[in-house]
Coordinates of C-alpha atoms in Angstrom, one line a residue:
M8 CA 111.8 65.1 150.9
E9 CA 109.7 63.9 153.8
A10 CA 110.1 60.2 154.7
P11 CA 107.0 58.1 153.7
V12 CA 104.6 57.2 156.4
L13 CA 105.0 53.6 157.3
A14 CA 101.9 51.6 156.8
T15 CA 102.8 49.2 159.6
T16 CA 105.8 48.3 161.7
E17 CA 105.5 44.6 160.6
T18 CA 108.9 43.3 159.5
V19 CA 108.5 41.6 156.2
F20 CA 112.1 40.7 155.4
A21 CA 115.0 40.1 157.8
L22 CA 118.5 38.8 157.9
K23 CA 119.9 37.4 161.1
N24 CA 123.6 36.6 161.8
L25 CA 124.0 36.1 158.0
R26 CA 127.5 34.9 157.0
V27 CA 128.8 34.3 153.5
T28 CA 132.1 32.6 152.7
F29 CA 133.6 31.9 149.3
D30 CA 136.0 29.0 148.7
T31 CA 138.7 30.3 146.3
P32 CA 142.0 28.9 145.1
D33 CA 143.7 31.2 147.6
G34 CA 141.6 30.0 150.5
P35 CA 138.3 30.9 152.0
V36 CA 137.2 34.6 151.8
E37 CA 134.6 35.8 154.3
A38 CA 132.5 38.3 152.4
V39 CA 129.7 38.8 155.0
R40 CA 130.4 38.6 158.7
G41 CA 127.2 37.9 160.7
I42 CA 125.1 40.9 159.8
D43 CA 121.5 41.7 161.0
L44 CA 119.2 43.7 158.8
E45 CA 115.4 44.1 158.6
V46 CA 112.9 46.1 156.7
A47 CA 109.2 46.7 157.4
R48 CA 106.3 47.2 155.1
G49 CA 106.3 50.7 153.6
E50 CA 109.9 51.3 154.7
T51 CA 113.1 51.9 152.7
L52 CA 116.4 50.5 154.2
A53 CA 119.5 51.8 152.4
V54 CA 122.6 49.6 152.6
V55 CA 125.8 51.6 151.8
G56 CA 129.5 51.0 151.8
E57 CA 132.5 50.9 149.5
S58 CA 132.9 48.3 146.8
G59 CA 133.7 45.0 148.3
S60 CA 132.0 45.8 151.6
G61 CA 129.6 42.8 151.2
K62 CA 126.4 44.8 150.3
S63 CA 125.5 42.9 147.2
Q64 CA 126.7 39.5 148.5
A65 CA 124.4 39.7 151.5
V66 CA 121.2 40.2 149.4
M67 CA 122.3 37.7 146.8
A68 CA 122.7 35.2 149.5
A69 CA 119.3 36.0 150.9
M70 CA 117.7 35.5 147.4
G71 CA 119.6 32.2 146.9
L72 CA 121.6 33.6 144.0
L73 CA 125.2 33.0 144.9
P74 CA 127.5 30.7 143.0
A75 CA 128.3 27.1 144.0
N76 CA 131.6 28.0 145.8
A77 CA 129.7 30.1 148.4
R78 CA 128.8 28.9 151.8
V79 CA 125.9 30.7 153.6
S80 CA 124.7 30.4 157.2
G81 CA 122.4 32.3 159.5
S82 CA 118.7 33.1 158.9
V83 CA 116.7 34.9 156.2
T84 CA 113.0 35.3 156.7
Y85 CA 110.1 36.6 154.6
R86 CA 107.0 37.4 156.8
G87 CA 108.4 35.1 159.4
Q88 CA 109.0 32.2 157.1
E89 CA 112.6 30.9 156.9
I90 CA 113.6 30.9 153.2
L91 CA 117.4 30.3 153.5
G92 CA 118.0 26.9 152.1
L93 CA 114.5 26.4 150.6
P94 CA 114.3 24.1 147.6
V95 CA 114.6 26.0 144.3
R96 CA 111.0 25.2 143.4
E97 CA 109.6 26.7 146.6
L98 CA 112.0 29.6 146.4
N99 CA 110.9 30.4 142.9
R100 CA 107.3 30.8 144.0
L101 CA 108.5 33.8 146.0
R102 CA 111.2 35.2 143.7
G103 CA 109.6 37.3 140.9
S104 CA 106.3 37.6 142.7
R105 CA 106.6 38.5 146.4
L106 CA 110.4 39.1 146.4
T107 CA 112.0 40.8 143.4
M108 CA 115.4 42.2 142.7
V109 CA 116.9 44.8 140.3
F110 CA 120.4 43.8 139.5
Q111 CA 123.4 46.1 139.1
E112 CA 124.4 45.0 135.6
P113 CA 121.2 44.9 133.4
M114 CA 123.0 43.7 130.2
T115 CA 123.9 40.4 131.9
S116 CA 120.5 40.0 133.5
L117 CA 118.6 40.4 130.2
D118 CA 118.6 37.5 127.7
P119 CA 120.2 38.7 124.5
L120 CA 118.1 36.2 122.4
Y121 CA 114.7 37.5 123.4
T122 CA 113.0 40.9 122.9
I123 CA 112.3 43.1 125.8
G124 CA 108.6 42.5 125.6
R125 CA 109.0 38.8 125.7
Q126 CA 111.2 38.9 128.7
M127 CA 109.0 41.3 130.6
S128 CA 105.9 39.2 129.8
E129 CA 107.3 35.9 131.1
P130 CA 107.0 36.7 134.9
L131 CA 103.5 38.2 134.3
V132 CA 102.4 34.9 132.7
E133 CA 104.3 32.7 135.1
H134 CA 103.6 34.4 138.4
G135 CA 100.6 36.7 137.5
G136 CA 98.5 34.2 135.6
L137 CA 98.0 36.7 132.7
S138 CA 97.5 35.6 129.1
W139 CA 100.3 36.6 126.7
R140 CA 98.0 39.3 125.1
A141 CA 97.2 40.8 128.5
A142 CA 100.8 40.5 129.6
H143 CA 101.8 42.5 126.5
E144 CA 99.4 45.3 127.4
R145 CA 100.8 45.3 130.9
V146 CA 104.3 45.5 129.6
L147 CA 103.5 48.6 127.6
G148 CA 102.1 50.3 130.7
L149 CA 105.1 49.4 132.8
L150 CA 107.5 50.8 130.1
R151 CA 105.5 54.1 130.2
L152 CA 105.5 54.0 134.0
V153 CA 109.3 54.0 134.1
G154 CA 109.7 56.7 131.5
I155 CA 110.7 54.8 128.3
D156 CA 109.6 56.5 125.2
A157 CA 108.0 54.7 122.2
P158 CA 107.1 51.6 124.4
E159 CA 105.7 49.6 121.4
R160 CA 109.1 49.9 119.6
R161 CA 111.1 49.3 122.7
A162 CA 109.1 46.2 123.6
A163 CA 110.1 44.8 120.1
S164 CA 113.7 45.6 120.6
Y165 CA 116.5 43.4 121.9
P166 CA 118.7 44.4 124.9
Y167 CA 121.7 45.5 122.8
E168 CA 119.5 48.0 121.0
L169 CA 118.8 50.0 124.2
S170 CA 121.1 52.3 126.0
G171 CA 122.5 51.3 129.5
G172 CA 120.0 53.6 131.2
Q173 CA 117.1 52.2 129.2
R174 CA 118.1 48.7 130.1
Q175 CA 118.1 49.5 133.7
R176 CA 114.6 51.0 133.5
V177 CA 113.4 47.8 131.9
M178 CA 114.8 45.9 134.8
I179 CA 113.0 48.1 137.3
A180 CA 109.8 47.7 135.3
M181 CA 110.2 43.9 135.4
A182 CA 110.7 43.9 139.1
L183 CA 107.5 45.9 139.7
A184 CA 105.4 43.8 137.3
N185 CA 103.7 41.6 139.9
D186 CA 103.3 44.2 142.6
P187 CA 105.8 42.6 145.0
D188 CA 106.0 43.0 148.8
V189 CA 109.8 43.4 148.9
L190 CA 112.0 45.1 146.2
I191 CA 115.7 44.7 146.5
A192 CA 117.5 47.2 144.4
D193 CA 121.2 46.7 143.9
E194 CA 122.7 49.9 142.6
P195 CA 119.6 50.5 140.3
T196 CA 120.5 54.0 139.3
T197 CA 124.2 53.7 138.5
A198 CA 123.4 53.6 134.7
L199 CA 120.9 56.4 134.8
D200 CA 121.4 60.0 133.9
V201 CA 120.5 62.6 136.5
T202 CA 117.1 63.5 135.2
T203 CA 116.0 59.9 134.8
Q204 CA 117.5 59.0 138.2
S205 CA 115.3 61.7 139.7
S206 CA 112.2 60.4 138.0
I207 CA 112.9 56.7 139.0
L208 CA 113.4 57.7 142.7
N209 CA 110.1 59.6 142.5
L210 CA 108.5 56.5 141.0
L211 CA 109.8 54.2 143.7
R212 CA 108.6 56.6 146.4
D213 CA 105.1 56.8 144.8
L214 CA 104.8 53.1 144.4
Q215 CA 105.9 52.5 148.0
E216 CA 103.3 54.9 149.4
R217 CA 100.6 53.3 147.2
M218 CA 101.5 49.7 147.7
G219 CA 103.3 49.6 151.1
L220 CA 106.4 48.3 149.3
A221 CA 109.4 47.4 151.4
I222 CA 112.6 48.5 149.7
V223 CA 116.1 47.4 150.4
F224 CA 118.2 49.9 148.4
I225 CA 121.9 49.1 147.9
T226 CA 123.9 52.1 146.7
H227 CA 127.1 54.0 147.0
D228 CA 125.4 57.3 146.2
L229 CA 124.7 59.0 149.5
N230 CA 122.7 61.7 147.9
I231 CA 120.1 59.0 146.9
V232 CA 120.2 57.7 150.5
R233 CA 119.3 61.2 151.8
R234 CA 116.4 61.5 149.4
L235 CA 114.9 58.0 149.6
A236 CA 115.8 56.1 152.7
D237 CA 114.1 55.9 156.2
R238 CA 117.0 54.0 157.7
V239 CA 120.5 53.4 156.6
A240 CA 123.0 50.5 157.4
V241 CA 126.7 51.2 156.7
M242 CA 128.8 48.2 155.8
K243 CA 132.6 47.8 155.9
E244 CA 134.5 44.6 155.2
G245 CA 131.4 42.4 155.5
A246 CA 130.2 43.9 158.8
V247 CA 127.5 46.5 159.6
V248 CA 129.5 49.3 161.5
E249 CA 126.6 51.7 161.9
Q250 CA 122.8 51.6 161.6
G251 CA 120.0 54.0 162.3
M252 CA 117.5 56.6 161.0
T253 CA 118.9 58.4 158.0
D254 CA 118.6 61.9 159.4
R255 CA 120.5 60.9 162.5
V256 CA 123.3 59.0 160.7
F257 CA 123.9 61.9 158.3
A258 CA 123.7 64.6 160.9
A259 CA 125.8 62.9 163.6
P260 CA 127.7 59.8 162.2
A261 CA 129.0 57.8 165.1
H262 CA 131.6 55.7 163.2
A263 CA 134.8 57.1 161.5
Y264 CA 134.1 55.1 158.4
T265 CA 130.6 56.7 158.0
R266 CA 132.2 60.1 158.3
K267 CA 134.7 59.1 155.6
L268 CA 131.9 58.2 153.2
L269 CA 130.0 61.4 153.9
D270 CA 133.1 63.5 153.2
A271 CA 134.0 61.7 149.9
E272 CA 133.2 63.8 146.8
P273 CA 135.1 64.2 143.5
S274 CA 137.2 67.3 143.7
G275 CA 139.9 69.2 141.8
R276 CA 139.8 70.6 138.2
K277 CA 141.5 69.4 135.1
E278 CA 143.9 71.9 133.5
P279 CA 143.3 72.3 129.8
A280 CA 145.7 70.8 127.3
P281 CA 148.3 73.3 126.0
A282 CA 147.2 75.3 123.0
C283 CA 150.2 73.9 121.1
A284 CA 149.3 70.3 121.9
P285 CA 149.3 68.1 118.8
L286 CA 146.0 67.1 117.3
L287 CA 145.3 63.4 118.0
M288 CA 141.8 62.8 116.6
E289 CA 139.3 64.8 114.6
A290 CA 135.7 63.9 113.6
E291 CA 133.7 65.7 111.0
A292 CA 129.9 65.2 110.5
V293 CA 129.9 61.8 112.1
S294 CA 126.5 60.1 112.0
V295 CA 125.3 56.6 113.0
S296 CA 122.0 55.1 112.2
F297 CA 120.4 51.7 112.8
E298 CA 117.6 49.9 111.0
V299 CA 114.7 49.2 113.3
D300 CA 112.3 46.3 112.6
G301 CA 108.8 47.7 112.3
G302 CA 107.2 44.4 113.2
M303 CA 104.8 42.2 111.3
F304 CA 102.7 45.0 109.7
A305 CA 105.1 47.9 109.5
P306 CA 108.1 48.5 107.3
P307 CA 111.6 48.9 108.8
S308 CA 112.7 52.4 109.7
R309 CA 116.0 54.1 110.4
F310 CA 116.9 55.4 113.8
V311 CA 119.5 58.1 113.9
A312 CA 121.6 57.6 117.1
V313 CA 124.4 60.2 116.2
N314 CA 123.6 63.1 113.9
G315 CA 126.4 65.1 112.4
V316 CA 128.9 65.4 115.3
N317 CA 132.1 67.3 114.9
L318 CA 134.9 67.2 117.5
I319 CA 138.7 67.7 118.0
L320 CA 140.8 65.8 120.5
K321 CA 144.3 67.0 121.4
E322 CA 147.1 65.0 123.2
G323 CA 146.6 65.3 126.9
Q324 CA 143.0 66.6 126.6
T325 CA 139.9 65.2 128.4
L326 CA 136.7 65.8 126.6
G327 CA 133.6 65.0 128.7
V328 CA 130.5 63.9 126.9
V329 CA 127.3 64.2 128.9
G330 CA 123.6 63.8 128.2
E331 CA 120.6 61.7 129.1
S332 CA 120.4 58.0 128.4
G333 CA 119.8 57.5 124.6
S334 CA 121.4 60.8 123.7
G335 CA 124.1 59.0 121.6
K336 CA 127.1 59.3 123.9
S337 CA 128.2 55.7 123.9
T338 CA 127.4 55.2 120.2
L339 CA 129.6 58.2 119.4
G340 CA 132.5 56.7 121.4
R341 CA 132.2 53.4 119.5
A342 CA 131.9 55.1 116.2
L343 CA 135.2 57.0 116.8
L344 CA 136.9 53.7 117.5
R345 CA 135.4 52.1 114.3
L346 CA 133.4 49.6 116.4
V347 CA 130.1 50.6 114.8
P348 CA 129.6 51.7 111.1
S349 CA 129.3 55.4 110.6
S350 CA 129.3 58.1 108.0
G351 CA 131.5 61.2 108.0
R352 CA 135.2 61.5 108.4
I353 CA 137.4 60.3 111.4
T354 CA 141.1 60.8 111.5
F355 CA 143.6 59.5 114.1
E356 CA 147.1 61.2 113.9
G357 CA 146.2 62.3 110.4
A358 CA 145.2 58.8 109.1
D359 CA 141.7 58.6 107.8
L360 CA 140.1 55.7 109.6
S361 CA 137.2 55.4 107.3
G362 CA 139.3 54.1 104.5
I363 CA 142.0 52.2 106.4
R364 CA 142.4 48.4 105.8
P365 CA 141.5 46.0 108.6
K366 CA 145.1 44.9 109.1
S367 CA 146.3 48.5 109.6
L368 CA 143.3 49.2 111.8
R369 CA 144.2 46.3 114.0
R370 CA 147.7 47.8 114.6
L371 CA 146.0 51.0 115.8
R372 CA 143.7 49.1 118.2
K373 CA 146.5 49.1 120.8
E374 CA 146.6 52.9 120.5
M375 CA 142.8 53.3 121.0
Q376 CA 141.2 51.5 123.9
L377 CA 137.7 51.4 125.3
V378 CA 136.5 50.8 128.9
F379 CA 132.9 49.6 128.7
Q380 CA 130.0 50.8 130.9
D381 CA 129.1 47.2 132.0
P382 CA 132.2 45.5 133.3
Y383 CA 130.6 42.2 134.0
G384 CA 129.3 41.9 130.5
S385 CA 132.7 42.7 129.0
L386 CA 134.8 40.3 131.2
S387 CA 134.9 36.7 130.2
P388 CA 133.5 34.5 133.1
R389 CA 135.8 31.7 132.0
L390 CA 139.1 33.6 132.3
T391 CA 140.9 34.5 135.5
V392 CA 141.5 38.2 136.2
G393 CA 145.2 37.8 135.2
Q394 CA 144.2 36.2 131.9
I395 CA 141.7 39.0 131.2
V396 CA 144.1 41.8 131.9
T397 CA 146.8 40.2 129.7
E398 CA 144.5 39.1 126.8
G399 CA 145.4 42.2 124.7
L400 CA 149.1 41.5 125.2
L401 CA 148.7 38.2 123.5
V402 CA 147.5 40.0 120.4
H403 CA 149.6 43.2 120.4
E404 CA 152.8 42.1 122.1
P405 CA 153.1 38.3 121.3
A406 CA 156.8 38.2 121.9
L407 CA 156.3 38.7 125.7
S408 CA 156.9 35.5 127.8
S409 CA 154.2 34.3 130.2
R410 CA 156.3 35.5 133.1
E411 CA 156.6 39.0 131.5
R412 CA 152.8 39.1 130.9
D413 CA 152.1 38.1 134.5
A414 CA 154.4 40.9 135.7
R415 CA 152.5 43.4 133.5
A416 CA 149.2 42.1 134.9
C417 CA 150.5 42.6 138.5
Q418 CA 151.6 46.1 137.7
A419 CA 148.3 47.0 136.0
L420 CA 146.2 45.6 139.0
E421 CA 148.3 47.6 141.5
E422 CA 147.7 50.8 139.4
V423 CA 144.0 50.4 139.9
A424 CA 144.3 49.6 143.6
L425 CA 143.6 45.8 143.3
D426 CA 145.7 43.2 145.1
P427 CA 147.8 41.3 142.4
M428 CA 147.3 38.2 144.5
T429 CA 143.7 38.2 143.3
R430 CA 144.7 37.6 139.7
N431 CA 143.8 33.9 139.9
R432 CA 140.2 34.6 140.8
F433 CA 137.3 34.9 138.4
P434 CA 135.1 38.0 137.7
H435 CA 132.1 36.7 139.7
E436 CA 134.2 36.7 142.8
F437 CA 134.6 40.5 142.8
S438 CA 132.2 43.3 143.5
G439 CA 130.8 45.5 140.7
G440 CA 133.3 48.3 141.6
Q441 CA 136.2 45.9 141.6
R442 CA 135.2 44.5 138.2
Q443 CA 135.2 48.0 136.8
R444 CA 138.8 48.5 138.0
I445 CA 139.7 45.2 136.3
A446 CA 138.3 46.5 133.1
I447 CA 140.3 49.7 133.4
A448 CA 143.5 47.7 134.1
R449 CA 142.8 45.7 130.9
A450 CA 142.8 48.8 128.8
M451 CA 145.7 50.5 130.5
V452 CA 148.1 47.5 130.3
L453 CA 148.5 48.2 126.6
K454 CA 149.6 51.9 127.3
P455 CA 147.3 53.4 124.7
R456 CA 147.3 57.0 123.3
L457 CA 143.5 57.5 123.4
V458 CA 141.1 55.9 125.8
V459 CA 137.3 56.1 125.5
L460 CA 135.9 55.8 129.0
D461 CA 132.2 54.9 128.8
E462 CA 130.8 55.5 132.3
P463 CA 134.0 54.1 134.0
T464 CA 132.9 55.2 137.5
S465 CA 129.2 54.5 137.4
A466 CA 129.5 51.3 139.5
L467 CA 132.0 52.8 142.0
D468 CA 131.4 54.3 145.3
R469 CA 132.6 57.9 145.9
T470 CA 135.7 57.0 147.7
V471 CA 136.8 54.6 144.9
Q472 CA 135.7 57.1 142.3
T473 CA 138.2 59.6 143.8
Q474 CA 140.9 57.0 143.6
I475 CA 140.1 56.2 140.0
I476 CA 140.0 59.9 139.0
E477 CA 143.4 60.4 140.6
L478 CA 144.7 57.3 138.8
L479 CA 143.4 58.5 135.4
R480 CA 144.9 61.9 136.0
G481 CA 148.2 60.4 137.0
L482 CA 148.3 58.2 133.9
Q483 CA 147.4 61.1 131.7
A484 CA 150.1 63.3 133.1
A485 CA 152.7 60.6 132.9
H486 CA 152.0 59.4 129.4
G487 CA 150.2 62.2 127.7
L488 CA 147.0 60.2 127.4
T489 CA 143.9 61.6 125.7
Y490 CA 140.5 60.7 127.2
L491 CA 137.0 60.8 125.8
F492 CA 135.1 60.6 129.1
I493 CA 131.4 59.6 128.7
S494 CA 129.4 59.9 131.9
H495 CA 126.0 60.9 133.4
D496 CA 127.7 61.8 136.7
L497 CA 128.3 65.5 136.3
A498 CA 130.3 65.8 139.5
V499 CA 132.8 63.3 138.1
V500 CA 132.9 65.0 134.7
R501 CA 133.6 68.3 136.3
A502 CA 136.5 66.8 138.2
M503 CA 137.9 65.0 135.1
A504 CA 137.3 67.1 132.0
D505 CA 138.8 70.3 130.7
E506 CA 136.1 70.6 128.0
V507 CA 132.6 69.3 127.9
M508 CA 130.2 68.4 125.1
V509 CA 126.5 68.1 125.8
M510 CA 124.4 65.7 123.6
Q511 CA 120.7 65.4 123.1
H512 CA 118.9 63.2 120.6
G513 CA 122.2 62.4 118.8
R514 CA 123.2 66.0 118.3
V515 CA 125.6 68.3 120.1
V516 CA 123.6 71.1 121.7
E517 CA 126.4 72.9 123.6
R518 CA 130.1 72.6 124.1
G519 CA 132.7 74.6 126.0
T520 CA 135.2 74.6 128.8
A521 CA 134.1 72.6 131.9
E522 CA 133.9 75.9 133.9
D523 CA 131.6 77.5 131.4
I524 CA 129.3 74.5 131.0
F525 CA 128.9 74.0 134.8
E526 CA 128.9 77.6 136.0
N527 CA 127.1 79.3 133.1
P528 CA 125.2 76.9 130.9
K529 CA 123.5 78.6 128.0
R530 CA 121.1 76.0 126.6
P531 CA 117.9 75.1 128.5
Y532 CA 118.7 71.4 128.2
T533 CA 122.2 71.9 129.7
R534 CA 120.7 74.0 132.6
L535 CA 118.2 71.1 133.2
L536 CA 121.1 68.6 133.5
V537 CA 123.1 70.8 135.9
E538 CA 120.1 71.6 138.1
A539 CA 119.1 67.9 138.3
A540 CA 122.6 67.0 139.5
T541 CA 123.8 67.4 143.1
L542 CA 127.3 68.9 142.6
P543 CA 129.7 69.6 145.4
G544 CA 130.4 73.3 146.0

């Protein structure tokens, strides 16, 4: 893709010597160490680096969105005006109109008590001066613009009724609602499937060329950087270690850390489970449907999210489930764990889960764990990391002493490459990738038999993805674990799964070995997914 022509070289947003320090129970933590960044009208600046490098903390500081225990110094300017330290009322005149942001975790950014249409209309009324009726029409147009089907129905839906990818598209639509000058996008495509990701990137490019939008794009996906960014800044441990034009940095990286990022890709292949491996779970004709409110003048209808799915899981097997957002992947995973009502038959080690009593099902919960797609939404903000990781032990192993639980927490955190000394911190003090590792530790501490992994690496940079893949492989080999691995990242699925199931509109359209699916896809839909993904050779 050719880089967009810059409308002007005027700098519209700049950070100068920005520093961010968090006061924690373990002492001050310097998250951002005097960085300089700027972006011009019509330009895209990509900020890349591993989880914990300070990317998100820098822009959150610039927008005045850090928690009370953060100390910020330096300078943040918008069109030459200093905005760091502005009173909230003055800052709010800019946020949501001239400066907008797409957050990494859409479920925690959307109010669960309001419909999508209501939440999208508020900034249009508040900042755009539209009437509620006019705002509603604008909302429908924005939902169409970002590729959401049935916008009237989605506008009347609540956040929990949308898939992760659909929620992220809503967040992008909200950010673009008032035609801002600067769009800060913090990992905006992590929840999107490959085809939707491609359409969103094309949308951002088109809007930028038409509106002269300045974009600060925070991501760990270097393939997106290649495609979208004019310039790139590489961050490590709170500092910018390299900055320059994208073509130059990718062709001749000057810093060893940049070379490490460029070389990181999921690799290796999962060996299939032995043919004689015992059957762990079987599903027959599993279907899930939801009642959808038709609104004031229309009757309710039924939406079929999963439609007649059959599958078999053996001990030690990894079944990858892929498909676009809204295809039913996550709903299927929850149905198998009896977390949503379903029809059909599901058995675990021969026991029919559909007829099992709640007390017996509770005993099985330790054997069947789920790692959620949105780690921040699934981690209690009022508990420390140590309490979060050991929460399940209080239920399933109540005889353990507090000292034994603490030791288990330390061991689980070490397994996911987190310092056990951080267990007294709270979730908001960690990056998105670190929070996902906490969520994985919480599931693994119970030593389950089956783990449903719902987009477990979507928030992680490639280097950490590689570590998590190796971790999951090692746990599987050591304990004979079985994984249902749900993901839109086909490179990760190819590295993790021995079999793959492709879903579209709630149905299974193709299944087979990972090698067959990725090297010789038979269905047009599967070929579309594979062609849209950038897979390592």
